[in-house]
Coordinates of N, CA, C and O in Angstrom, one line a residue:
M1367 N 0.8 -1.2 0.0 CA 0.0 0.0 0.0 C 0.9 1.3 0.0 O 0.6 2.2 -0.7
A1368 N 1.9 1.2 0.8 CA 2.7 2.4 1.0 C 3.6 2.6 -0.3 O 4.1 3.7 -0.5
R1369 N 3.8 1.5 -1.1 CA 4.7 1.6 -2.2 C 4.2 2.4 -3.3 O 4.9 3.1 -4.0
E1370 N 2.9 2.3 -3.6 CA 2.3 2.9 -4.8 C 2.4 4.5 -4.8 O 2.9 5.0 -5.7
P1371 N 2.1 5.2 -3.7 CA 2.3 6.6 -3.7 C 3.8 7.0 -3.9 O 4.0 8.0 -4.6
Q1372 N 4.7 6.2 -3.3 CA 6.1 6.5 -3.5 C 6.5 6.4 -5.0 O 7.1 7.3 -5.6
R1373 N 6.0 5.3 -5.7 CA 6.3 5.1 -7.1 C 5.7 6.2 -7.9 O 6.3 6.8 -8.8
G1374 N 4.4 6.6 -7.6 CA 3.8 7.6 -8.3 C 4.5 9.0 -8.2 O 4.7 9.7 -9.1
G1375 N 4.8 9.3 -6.9 CA 5.5 10.6 -6.7 C 6.8 10.6 -7.4 O 7.2 11.6 -8.0
G1376 N 7.6 9.5 -7.3 CA 8.9 9.5 -8.0 C 8.7 9.6 -9.5 O 9.5 10.3 -10.2
G1377 N 7.7 8.9 -10.0 CA 7.5 9.0 -11.5 C 7.1 10.4 -11.9 O 7.6 10.9 -12.9
N1378 N 6.2 11.0 -11.1 CA 5.9 12.4 -11.5 C 7.1 13.3 -11.5 O 7.2 14.2 -12.4
R1379 N 7.9 13.1 -10.5 CA 9.1 14.0 -10.4 C 10.0 13.8 -11.6 O 10.5 14.7 -12.2
R1380 N 10.2 12.5 -12.0 CA 11.0 12.2 -13.1 C 10.4 12.8 -14.4 O 11.1 13.4 -15.2
D1381 N 9.1 12.6 -14.6 CA 8.5 13.2 -15.8 C 8.6 14.7 -15.8 O 8.9 15.2 -16.9
N1382 N 8.4 15.4 -14.7 CA 8.6 16.8 -14.7 C 10.0 17.2 -15.1 O 10.2 18.3 -15.7
R1383 N 11.0 16.4 -14.7 CA 12.3 16.8 -15.0 C 12.6 16.6 -16.5 O 13.4 17.4 -17.1
N1384 N 12.1 15.5 -17.1 CA 12.5 15.2 -18.5 C 11.5 15.8 -19.5 O 11.9 16.0 -20.6
A1385 N 10.3 16.1 -19.1 CA 9.3 16.6 -20.1 C 9.6 17.9 -20.7 O 9.8 18.0 -21.9
P1386 N 9.9 19.0 -19.9 CA 10.1 20.3 -20.6 C 11.6 20.3 -21.1 O 12.5 19.8 -20.4
A1387 N 11.8 20.8 -22.3 CA 13.1 21.0 -22.9 C 13.7 22.2 -22.3 O 13.4 23.3 -22.8
V1388 N 14.5 22.1 -21.3 CA 15.1 23.3 -20.6 C 16.4 23.6 -21.3 O 17.2 22.8 -21.7
D1389 N 16.7 24.9 -21.4 CA 18.0 25.3 -21.9 C 19.1 25.3 -20.9 O 18.8 25.0 -19.7
A1390 N 20.3 25.6 -21.3 CA 21.4 25.5 -20.3 C 21.3 26.4 -19.2 O 21.6 26.1 -18.0
A1391 N 20.8 27.7 -19.4 CA 20.7 28.7 -18.4 C 19.7 28.2 -17.3 O 19.9 28.4 -16.2
E1392 N 18.6 27.6 -17.8 CA 17.5 27.1 -16.9 C 18.1 26.0 -16.0 O 17.7 25.9 -14.8
S1393 N 18.9 25.1 -16.5 CA 19.4 24.0 -15.8 C 20.4 24.4 -14.7 O 20.6 23.6 -13.8
D1394 N 21.0 25.5 -14.8 CA 22.0 26.0 -13.9 C 21.4 26.7 -12.7 O 22.1 27.2 -11.8
I1395 N 20.1 26.8 -12.6 CA 19.4 27.5 -11.6 C 19.5 26.8 -10.2 O 19.3 25.6 -10.2
I1396 N 19.9 27.5 -9.2 CA 20.0 27.0 -7.8 C 18.7 27.4 -7.1 O 18.3 28.5 -7.1
E1397 N 18.1 26.4 -6.5 CA 16.8 26.6 -5.8 C 17.0 26.3 -4.3 O 17.6 25.3 -3.9
K1398 N 16.6 27.3 -3.5 CA 16.6 27.1 -2.0 C 15.3 27.4 -1.4 O 14.7 28.4 -1.6
L1399 N 14.8 26.4 -0.6 CA 13.6 26.6 0.2 C 13.9 27.4 1.5 O 14.7 26.9 2.3
V1400 N 13.4 28.6 1.6 CA 13.7 29.4 2.8 C 12.8 29.1 3.9 O 13.2 29.0 5.1
H1401 N 11.5 29.1 3.6 CA 10.5 28.9 4.7 C 9.3 28.3 4.2 O 8.8 28.5 3.1
I1402 N 8.7 27.4 5.0 CA 7.4 26.8 4.7 C 6.5 27.0 5.9 O 6.9 26.7 7.0
N1403 N 5.3 27.4 5.6 CA 4.3 27.7 6.7 C 3.0 27.0 6.4 O 2.5 27.1 5.3
R1404 N 2.4 26.4 7.5 CA 1.1 25.8 7.3 C 0.1 26.9 7.7 O 0.1 27.4 8.8
V1405 N -0.8 27.2 6.8 CA -1.9 28.2 7.1 C -3.2 27.5 7.1 O -3.4 26.6 6.4
A1406 N -4.1 28.0 7.9 CA -5.5 27.4 8.0 C -6.5 28.5 7.7 O -6.5 29.6 8.2
A1407 N -7.5 28.1 6.9 CA -8.7 28.9 6.6 C -9.9 28.3 7.3 O -10.1 27.1 7.1
T1408 N -10.6 29.0 8.1 CA -11.8 28.5 8.8 C -13.0 28.6 7.9 O -13.3 29.7 7.4
V1409 N -13.5 27.4 7.5 CA -14.6 27.4 6.6 C -15.8 26.8 7.4 O -15.7 26.4 8.5
K1410 N -16.9 26.6 6.7 CA -18.2 26.2 7.3 C -18.0 24.8 8.0 O -18.5 24.6 9.1
G1411 N -17.3 23.9 7.4 CA -17.2 22.6 7.9 C -16.0 22.4 8.9 O -15.8 21.3 9.4
G1412 N -15.3 23.4 9.2 CA -14.1 23.4 10.1 C -13.0 24.2 9.5 O -13.1 25.3 9.1
R1413 N -11.7 23.6 9.6 CA -10.6 24.3 9.1 C -10.1 23.6 7.8 O -10.0 22.4 7.7
R1414 N -9.6 24.5 6.9 CA -9.0 23.9 5.7 C -7.5 24.3 5.7 O -7.2 25.5 5.7
F1415 N -6.6 23.4 5.7 CA -5.2 23.6 5.8 C -4.5 23.7 4.4 O -4.9 23.0 3.5
S1416 N -3.6 24.6 4.3 CA -2.8 24.7 3.0 C -1.4 25.2 3.5 O -1.2 25.5 4.6
F1417 N -0.5 25.2 2.5 CA 0.9 25.4 2.8 C 1.4 26.6 2.0 O 1.1 26.7 0.8
A1418 N 2.2 27.5 2.6 CA 2.8 28.6 2.0 C 4.3 28.4 1.9 O 4.9 28.1 3.0
A1419 N 4.9 28.5 0.8 CA 6.4 28.3 0.6 C 7.0 29.6 0.1 O 6.5 30.3 -0.7
L1420 N 8.2 29.8 0.7 CA 9.1 30.9 0.2 C 10.3 30.4 -0.4 O 11.1 29.7 0.3
M1421 N 10.6 30.7 -1.6 CA 11.7 30.1 -2.4 C 12.6 31.2 -2.9 O 12.2 32.3 -3.2
V1422 N 13.9 30.9 -2.9 CA 14.9 31.8 -3.5 C 15.6 31.0 -4.6 O 16.0 29.8 -4.4
V1423 N 15.7 31.6 -5.8 CA 16.5 30.9 -6.9 C 17.5 31.9 -7.5 O 17.4 33.1 -7.4
G1424 N 18.6 31.3 -8.0 CA 19.6 32.1 -8.6 C 20.5 31.3 -9.5 O 20.4 30.0 -9.4
D1425 N 21.3 31.9 -10.3 CA 22.2 31.2 -11.2 C 23.6 31.1 -10.7 O 24.5 30.5 -11.3
G1426 N 23.9 31.7 -9.5 CA 25.2 31.7 -8.9 C 26.2 32.6 -9.7 O 27.4 32.6 -9.4
K1427 N 25.7 33.4 -10.6 CA 26.5 34.3 -11.4 C 26.0 35.7 -11.5 O 26.3 36.5 -12.4
G1428 N 25.3 36.1 -10.4 CA 24.8 37.5 -10.4 C 23.3 37.7 -10.6 O 22.9 38.8 -10.7
R1429 N 22.6 36.6 -10.7 CA 21.1 36.8 -10.9 C 20.4 36.0 -9.8 O 20.8 34.9 -9.4
V1430 N 19.4 36.7 -9.2 CA 18.7 36.1 -8.1 C 17.2 36.6 -8.0 O 16.9 37.6 -8.5
G1431 N 16.3 35.7 -7.5 CA 14.9 36.1 -7.4 C 14.3 35.3 -6.3 O 14.8 34.3 -5.8
F1432 N 13.1 35.8 -5.8 CA 12.4 35.1 -4.8 C 10.9 35.0 -5.1 O 10.4 35.9 -5.9
G1433 N 10.3 34.0 -4.6 CA 8.9 33.9 -4.9 C 8.1 33.2 -3.7 O 8.7 32.5 -2.9
H1434 N 6.8 33.4 -3.7 CA 5.9 32.9 -2.7 C 4.8 32.1 -3.4 O 4.2 32.6 -4.3
G1435 N 4.6 30.9 -2.9 CA 3.5 30.1 -3.4 C 2.7 29.4 -2.4 O 3.2 29.1 -1.3
K1436 N 1.4 29.3 -2.6 CA 0.5 28.7 -1.6 C -0.4 27.6 -2.3 O -0.9 27.8 -3.4
A1437 N -0.5 26.4 -1.7 CA -1.3 25.4 -2.2 C -1.7 24.4 -1.1 O -1.2 24.5 0.0
R1438 N -2.5 23.4 -1.5 CA -3.0 22.4 -0.5 C -1.9 21.5 -0.2 O -1.9 20.9 0.9
E1439 N -0.9 21.2 -1.1 CA 0.1 20.3 -0.9 C 1.5 21.0 -0.9 O 1.6 22.0 -1.7
V1440 N 2.5 20.5 -0.2 CA 3.8 21.2 -0.1 C 4.5 21.2 -1.4 O 5.0 22.3 -1.8
P1441 N 4.6 20.1 -2.2 CA 5.3 20.2 -3.5 C 4.7 21.2 -4.5 O 5.4 21.9 -5.2
E1442 N 3.4 21.3 -4.5 CA 2.7 22.3 -5.4 C 3.0 23.7 -4.9 O 3.3 24.6 -5.8
A1443 N 3.1 23.9 -3.6 CA 3.4 25.3 -3.1 C 4.8 25.7 -3.5 O 5.1 26.8 -3.9
I1444 N 5.7 24.7 -3.4 CA 7.1 24.9 -3.7 C 7.3 25.2 -5.2 O 8.0 26.1 -5.7
R1445 N 6.5 24.4 -6.1 CA 6.6 24.6 -7.5 C 6.1 26.0 -7.9 O 6.7 26.7 -8.7
K1446 N 5.0 26.5 -7.3 CA 4.5 27.8 -7.6 C 5.4 28.9 -7.2 O 5.7 29.9 -7.9
A1447 N 6.0 28.7 -6.0 CA 7.0 29.7 -5.5 C 8.2 29.8 -6.4 O 8.7 30.9 -6.7
T1448 N 8.7 28.6 -6.9 CA 9.9 28.6 -7.7 C 9.6 29.3 -9.0 O 10.4 30.0 -9.6
E1449 N 8.4 29.0 -9.6 CA 8.0 29.7 -10.9 C 8.0 31.2 -10.7 O 8.5 31.9 -11.6
E1450 N 7.4 31.7 -9.6 CA 7.3 33.1 -9.4 C 8.7 33.7 -9.2 O 9.0 34.8 -9.7
A1451 N 9.6 33.0 -8.5 CA 10.9 33.4 -8.3 C 11.7 33.6 -9.6 O 12.5 34.5 -9.8
K1452 N 11.5 32.6 -10.5 CA 12.2 32.7 -11.8 C 11.8 33.9 -12.6 O 12.6 34.4 -13.4
K1453 N 10.5 34.3 -12.5 CA 10.0 35.4 -13.2 C 10.5 36.7 -12.7 O 10.5 37.7 -13.4
T1454 N 10.8 36.8 -11.4 CA 11.2 38.1 -10.8 C 12.7 38.2 -10.5 O 13.1 38.9 -9.6
M1455 N 13.5 37.5 -11.3 CA 14.9 37.5 -11.0 C 15.5 38.9 -11.4 O 15.1 39.5 -12.4
I1456 N 16.5 39.4 -10.6 CA 17.2 40.6 -10.9 C 18.6 40.3 -11.0 O 19.1 39.3 -10.6
R1457 N 19.3 41.2 -11.7 CA 20.8 41.1 -11.9 C 21.5 42.0 -11.0 O 21.2 43.2 -10.9
V1458 N 22.5 41.5 -10.3 CA 23.3 42.3 -9.3 C 24.7 42.3 -9.8 O 25.3 41.2 -10.0
P1459 N 25.4 43.4 -10.0 CA 26.8 43.4 -10.4 C 27.7 42.9 -9.2 O 27.5 43.4 -8.1
L1460 N 28.6 42.0 -9.5 CA 29.5 41.5 -8.5 C 30.9 41.9 -8.8 O 31.3 42.0 -9.9
R1461 N 31.7 42.1 -7.7 CA 33.1 42.5 -7.9 C 33.9 41.3 -7.9 O 33.9 40.5 -7.0
E1462 N 34.7 41.1 -9.0 CA 35.5 39.9 -9.2 C 34.7 38.6 -9.1 O 35.3 37.5 -8.7
N1463 N 33.5 38.7 -9.3 CA 32.5 37.5 -9.3 C 32.5 36.8 -7.9 O 32.3 35.6 -7.8
R1464 N 32.8 37.6 -6.9 CA 32.9 36.9 -5.5 C 32.3 37.7 -4.4 O 31.9 37.2 -3.4
T1465 N 32.2 39.1 -4.6 CA 31.7 39.9 -3.5 C 31.0 41.1 -4.1 O 30.9 41.3 -5.3
L1466 N 30.5 41.9 -3.2 CA 29.7 43.1 -3.6 C 30.7 44.3 -3.9 O 31.8 44.3 -3.5
H1467 N 30.2 45.2 -4.7 CA 31.1 46.4 -5.0 C 31.2 47.4 -3.8 O 32.2 48.0 -3.7
H1468 N 30.1 47.5 -3.1 CA 30.1 48.4 -1.9 C 29.2 48.0 -0.9 O 28.3 47.1 -1.1
D1469 N 29.2 48.6 0.3 CA 28.3 48.2 1.4 C 26.9 48.7 1.0 O 26.7 49.6 0.2
G1470 N 25.9 48.0 1.7 CA 24.6 48.4 1.4 C 23.7 48.1 2.6 O 23.9 47.2 3.4
N1471 N 22.6 48.9 2.7 CA 21.6 48.7 3.7 C 20.2 48.5 3.1 O 20.0 49.1 2.0
G1472 N 19.4 47.7 3.7 CA 18.1 47.5 3.1 C 17.0 47.4 4.2 O 17.3 47.0 5.3
R1473 N 15.8 47.9 3.9 CA 14.8 47.9 4.9 C 13.4 47.6 4.2 O 13.2 48.1 3.1
W1474 N 12.7 46.7 4.8 CA 11.3 46.4 4.4 C 10.5 46.1 5.6 O 10.7 45.2 6.3
G1475 N 9.5 47.0 5.9 CA 8.7 46.9 7.1 C 9.6 47.0 8.3 O 10.4 47.9 8.4
A1476 N 9.6 46.0 9.2 CA 10.4 46.0 10.4 C 11.7 45.3 10.1 O 12.6 45.1 11.0
G1477 N 11.9 44.7 8.9 CA 13.2 44.0 8.6 C 14.3 45.0 8.2 O 14.1 45.8 7.2
K1478 N 15.4 45.0 8.8 CA 16.5 45.8 8.5 C 17.8 45.0 8.4 O 18.1 44.2 9.3
I1479 N 18.5 45.1 7.3 CA 19.7 44.4 7.1 C 20.9 45.3 6.6 O 20.6 46.3 6.1
M1480 N 22.1 44.8 6.9 CA 23.3 45.5 6.5 C 24.2 44.5 5.8 O 24.4 43.4 6.3
M1481 N 24.8 44.9 4.7 CA 25.8 44.0 4.0 C 27.1 44.8 3.7 O 27.0 45.9 3.4
R1482 N 28.2 44.0 3.8 CA 29.5 44.7 3.6 C 30.3 43.8 2.7 O 30.3 42.6 2.8
A1483 N 31.0 44.4 1.7 CA 31.9 43.7 0.9 C 33.1 43.2 1.8 O 33.4 43.8 2.8
A1484 N 33.7 42.0 1.4 CA 34.7 41.4 2.2 C 35.9 40.9 1.4 O 35.7 40.6 0.2
P1485 N 37.1 40.8 2.0 CA 38.2 40.3 1.2 C 38.1 38.9 1.0 O 37.3 38.1 1.6
P1486 N 38.9 38.3 0.0 CA 38.9 36.9 -0.3 C 39.1 36.0 0.9 O 40.0 36.3 1.8
G1487 N 38.4 34.9 1.0 CA 38.6 34.0 2.1 C 37.7 34.2 3.3 O 37.6 33.5 4.2
T1488 N 36.9 35.3 3.2 CA 36.0 35.6 4.3 C 34.8 34.6 4.4 O 34.4 34.2 5.5
G1489 N 34.3 34.3 3.2 CA 33.1 33.4 3.2 C 31.8 34.2 3.4 O 31.8 35.4 3.5
V1490 N 30.7 33.5 3.4 CA 29.4 34.2 3.5 C 29.0 34.2 5.0 O 28.6 33.2 5.6
I1491 N 29.2 35.3 5.6 CA 28.9 35.5 7.1 C 27.5 36.2 7.1 O 27.4 37.4 7.1
A1492 N 26.5 35.4 7.1 CA 25.1 35.9 7.2 C 24.3 34.7 7.6 O 24.7 33.5 7.4
G1493 N 23.1 35.0 8.1 CA 22.3 33.9 8.6 C 20.9 33.9 8.0 O 20.5 34.9 7.4
G1494 N 20.3 32.7 8.1 CA 18.9 32.5 7.7 C 18.6 32.9 6.2 O 19.4 32.6 5.3
P1495 N 17.5 33.6 6.0 CA 17.1 34.0 4.6 C 18.1 34.8 3.8 O 18.3 34.6 2.6
M1496 N 18.9 35.7 4.5 CA 19.9 36.5 3.8 C 21.0 35.6 3.3 O 21.4 35.8 2.2
R1497 N 21.4 34.6 4.0 CA 22.4 33.7 3.5 C 21.9 32.9 2.2 O 22.7 32.8 1.3
A1498 N 20.7 32.5 2.2 CA 20.1 31.8 1.1 C 20.2 32.7 -0.2 O 20.6 32.2 -1.3
V1499 N 19.8 34.0 0.0 CA 19.9 34.9 -1.1 C 21.3 35.1 -1.7 O 21.5 35.0 -2.9
L1500 N 22.2 35.3 -0.7 CA 23.6 35.6 -1.1 C 24.3 34.4 -1.8 O 25.1 34.5 -2.7
E1501 N 24.0 33.2 -1.3 CA 24.6 32.0 -1.8 C 24.1 31.7 -3.2 O 24.8 31.4 -4.1
T1502 N 22.7 31.9 -3.4 CA 22.2 31.6 -4.8 C 22.6 32.7 -5.8 O 22.7 32.5 -7.0
L1503 N 22.9 33.9 -5.2 CA 23.4 35.0 -6.1 C 24.8 34.7 -6.6 O 25.2 35.1 -7.7
G1504 N 25.6 34.0 -5.8 CA 27.0 33.6 -6.2 C 28.0 34.4 -5.5 O 29.2 34.4 -5.8
V1505 N 27.6 35.1 -4.4 CA 28.6 35.8 -3.6 C 29.3 34.8 -2.7 O 28.8 33.9 -2.1
Q1506 N 30.7 35.0 -2.7 CA 31.5 34.1 -1.9 C 32.1 34.7 -0.6 O 32.3 34.1 0.3
D1507 N 32.2 36.1 -0.7 CA 32.8 36.8 0.5 C 31.9 38.0 0.8 O 31.8 38.9 0.0
V1508 N 31.2 37.9 1.9 CA 30.4 39.0 2.3 C 30.1 38.9 3.8 O 30.1 37.8 4.4
V1509 N 29.9 40.1 4.5 CA 29.5 40.1 5.9 C 28.1 40.7 5.9 O 27.9 41.8 5.5
G1510 N 27.1 40.0 6.5 CA 25.8 40.5 6.6 C 25.3 40.5 8.0 O 25.7 39.6 8.8
K1511 N 24.4 41.4 8.3 CA 23.8 41.5 9.7 C 22.3 41.9 9.6 O 22.0 42.8 8.9
S1512 N 21.5 41.2 10.3 CA 20.1 41.6 10.4 C 19.8 42.2 11.7 O 20.1 41.6 12.8
T1513 N 19.3 43.4 11.8 CA 19.1 44.1 13.0 C 17.6 44.4 13.3 O 17.3 45.0 14.3
G1514 N 16.8 43.9 12.5 CA 15.3 44.1 12.7 C 14.6 42.9 12.9 O 15.0 41.9 13.5
S1515 N 13.4 42.8 12.2 CA 12.5 41.6 12.3 C 13.2 40.4 11.8 O 14.0 40.4 10.8
S1516 N 12.9 39.2 12.4 CA 13.4 38.0 11.9 C 12.4 37.3 11.0 O 12.6 36.1 10.6
N1517 N 11.3 38.0 10.6 CA 10.3 37.4 9.7 C 11.0 37.2 8.4 O 11.6 38.1 7.8
P1518 N 11.0 35.9 7.9 CA 11.7 35.6 6.6 C 11.3 36.4 5.4 O 12.1 36.8 4.6
Y1519 N 10.0 36.8 5.3 CA 9.5 37.5 4.2 C 10.1 38.9 4.2 O 10.6 39.5 3.2
N1520 N 10.1 39.6 5.4 CA 10.7 40.9 5.5 C 12.2 40.9 5.3 O 12.8 41.8 4.7
M1521 N 12.9 39.9 5.8 CA 14.3 39.8 5.6 C 14.7 39.6 4.2 O 15.7 40.3 3.7
I1522 N 14.0 38.8 3.5 CA 14.3 38.6 2.0 C 14.1 39.9 1.3 O 14.9 40.3 0.4
R1523 N 12.9 40.5 1.5 CA 12.6 41.7 0.8 C 13.6 42.9 1.1 O 14.0 43.6 0.2
A1524 N 14.1 42.9 2.4 CA 15.1 43.9 2.8 C 16.4 43.7 2.1 O 17.1 44.6 1.6
T1525 N 16.7 42.4 2.0 CA 18.0 42.0 1.3 C 17.9 42.4 -0.2 O 18.9 42.9 -0.7
F1526 N 16.8 42.2 -0.8 CA 16.6 42.6 -2.2 C 16.7 44.1 -2.4 O 17.2 44.6 -3.4
E1527 N 16.1 44.8 -1.4 CA 16.2 46.3 -1.5 C 17.7 46.7 -1.5 O 18.1 47.7 -2.2
A1528 N 18.5 46.1 -0.7 CA 19.9 46.4 -0.6 C 20.6 46.0 -1.8 O 21.5 46.8 -2.3
L1529 N 20.3 44.9 -2.4 CA 20.9 44.4 -3.7 C 20.6 45.3 -4.9 O 21.4 45.5 -5.8
K1530 N 19.4 45.8 -4.9 CA 18.9 46.6 -6.0 C 19.7 47.9 -6.2 O 19.8 48.4 -7.3
V1531 N 20.2 48.4 -5.1 CA 21.0 49.7 -5.2 C 22.5 49.5 -5.4 O 23.3 50.4 -5.5
Q1532 N 22.9 48.2 -5.5 CA 24.3 47.9 -5.8 C 24.6 48.4 -7.3 O 23.8 48.2 -8.2
S1533 N 25.7 49.1 -7.4 CA 26.1 49.6 -8.8 C 27.6 49.3 -9.0 O 28.4 49.5 -8.0
S1534 N 28.0 49.0 -10.2 CA 29.4 48.7 -10.5 C 30.0 50.0 -10.9 O 29.4 51.0 -11.3
P1535 N 31.4 50.1 -10.9 CA 32.1 51.3 -11.4 C 31.7 51.7 -12.8 O 31.6 52.9 -13.2
R1536 N 31.4 50.7 -13.6 CA 31.0 50.9 -15.0 C 29.7 51.7 -15.1 O 29.5 52.6 -15.9
Q1537 N 28.7 51.3 -14.3 CA 27.4 51.9 -14.2 C 27.6 53.4 -13.7 O 26.9 54.3 -14.3
V1538 N 28.4 53.5 -12.7 CA 28.6 54.9 -12.1 C 29.2 55.8 -13.1 O 28.9 57.0 -13.3
A1539 N 30.3 55.2 -13.8 CA 31.0 56.0 -14.8 C 30.0 56.4 -16.0 O 30.1 57.6 -16.5
A1540 N 29.2 55.5 -16.4 CA 28.2 55.8 -17.5 C 27.3 57.0 -17.0 O 26.9 57.9 -17.8
K1541 N 26.8 56.9 -15.8 CA 25.9 58.0 -15.3 C 26.6 59.3 -15.2 O 26.0 60.4 -15.5
R1542 N 27.9 59.3 -14.9 CA 28.6 60.6 -14.7 C 29.2 61.1 -16.0 O 29.8 62.2 -16.1
G1543 N 29.2 60.2 -17.0 CA 29.9 60.6 -18.3 C 31.4 60.6 -18.2 O 32.1 61.4 -18.9
K1544 N 31.9 59.7 -17.4 CA 33.4 59.6 -17.2 C 33.9 58.2 -17.5 O 33.1 57.3 -17.8
K1545 N 35.2 58.1 -17.5 CA 35.8 56.7 -17.7 C 35.9 56.0 -16.4 O 36.1 56.6 -15.3
V1546 N 35.9 54.7 -16.5 CA 36.1 53.8 -15.3 C 37.4 54.1 -14.6 O 37.5 54.2 -13.4
A1547 N 38.4 54.3 -15.4 CA 39.8 54.5 -14.9 C 39.9 55.8 -14.0 O 40.6 55.8 -13.0
D1548 N 39.1 56.8 -14.4 CA 39.1 58.0 -13.6 C 38.5 57.8 -12.2 O 39.0 58.2 -11.2
L1549 N 37.4 57.0 -12.2 CA 36.8 56.7 -10.9 C 37.7 55.8 -10.0 O 37.8 56.1 -8.9
M1550 N 38.2 54.8 -10.7 CA 39.0 53.8 -9.9 C 40.3 54.5 -9.4 O 40.8 54.3 -8.3
G1551 N 40.9 55.4 -10.3 CA 42.1 56.1 -9.9 C 41.8 57.0 -8.7 O 42.6 57.0 -7.7
R1552 N 40.7 57.7 -8.7 CA 40.3 58.5 -7.6 C 40.1 57.7 -6.3 O 40.5 58.1 -5.2
R1553 N 39.5 56.5 -6.5 CA 39.2 55.7 -5.3 C 40.5 55.2 -4.6 O 40.6 55.2 -3.4
N1554 N 41.5 54.8 -5.5 CA 42.7 54.3 -5.0 C 43.5 55.5 -4.3 O 44.3 55.2 -3.4
D1555 N 43.4 56.7 -4.8 CA 44.2 57.8 -4.3 C 43.5 58.3 -3.0 O 44.1 59.1 -2.3
G1556 N 42.3 57.9 -2.7 CA 41.6 58.5 -1.6 C 40.5 59.4 -2.0 O 40.1 59.4 -3.1
A1557 N 40.1 60.2 -1.1 CA 39.0 61.1 -1.4 C 39.4 62.2 -2.4 O 40.5 62.7 -2.3
S1558 N 38.5 62.4 -3.3 CA 38.8 63.4 -4.3 C 38.5 64.8 -3.8 O 37.7 65.0 -2.8
A1559 N 39.1 65.8 -4.4 CA 38.9 67.2 -4.0 C 37.4 67.6 -4.3 O 36.8 67.1 -5.3
P1560 N 36.8 68.5 -3.5 CA 35.4 68.8 -3.7 C 35.1 69.3 -5.1 O 34.0 69.1 -5.6
E1561 N 36.0 70.1 -5.7 CA 35.7 70.7 -7.0 C 35.6 69.7 -8.1 O 35.0 70.0 -9.1
T1562 N 36.2 68.5 -7.9 CA 36.2 67.5 -9.0 C 35.0 66.6 -8.9 O 34.7 65.8 -9.8
V1563 N 34.2 66.7 -7.8 CA 33.1 65.8 -7.6 C 31.9 66.5 -8.3 O 31.6 67.7 -8.1
E1564 N 31.2 65.7 -9.2 CA 30.1 66.3 -9.9 C 28.8 66.2 -9.0 O 28.6 65.2 -8.4
G1565 N 28.0 67.2 -9.0 CA 26.8 67.2 -8.3 C 25.7 66.7 -9.1 O 24.6 66.5 -8.9

């Protein structure tokens, strides 16, 4: 009796894996389940239970997204959350493909987080949902700290707010109409004189 559901579940999983023709970019996606919550709706006959899943997906090369899905069964909730996460992926510029270009702060509701770029060998020093986002993004060296709510939804959204404002020297140079070498030279030399800074 117990064998049939297992066989059916495994078969469905195999079919789902082989049926769609996925391209190389799709197959490199890293998926992480951050949080799963059982929610109950009170109906006329009693309570109806369903599950809410929070997923983070990324390619490990600078793209990351998160999604939320709700269904009567856990696998279906995870599938919905994963699909939503893939649709909402953002691109974040990484320095040397291992860390952030600059420090950042993010806030969403009561969730507050801080992230700092780190030297090689530091690793991902962050906890919970923030760690899942940074690992799927492809960051190898970063220091993160959550100082607000530990609600995973708020922490994830606060992390994304901090990542959205990350900018590379190339993007900053393009906005200012300057060359990357000018900006990098100034940064290495220290603070630039007030008259050379564009307002």
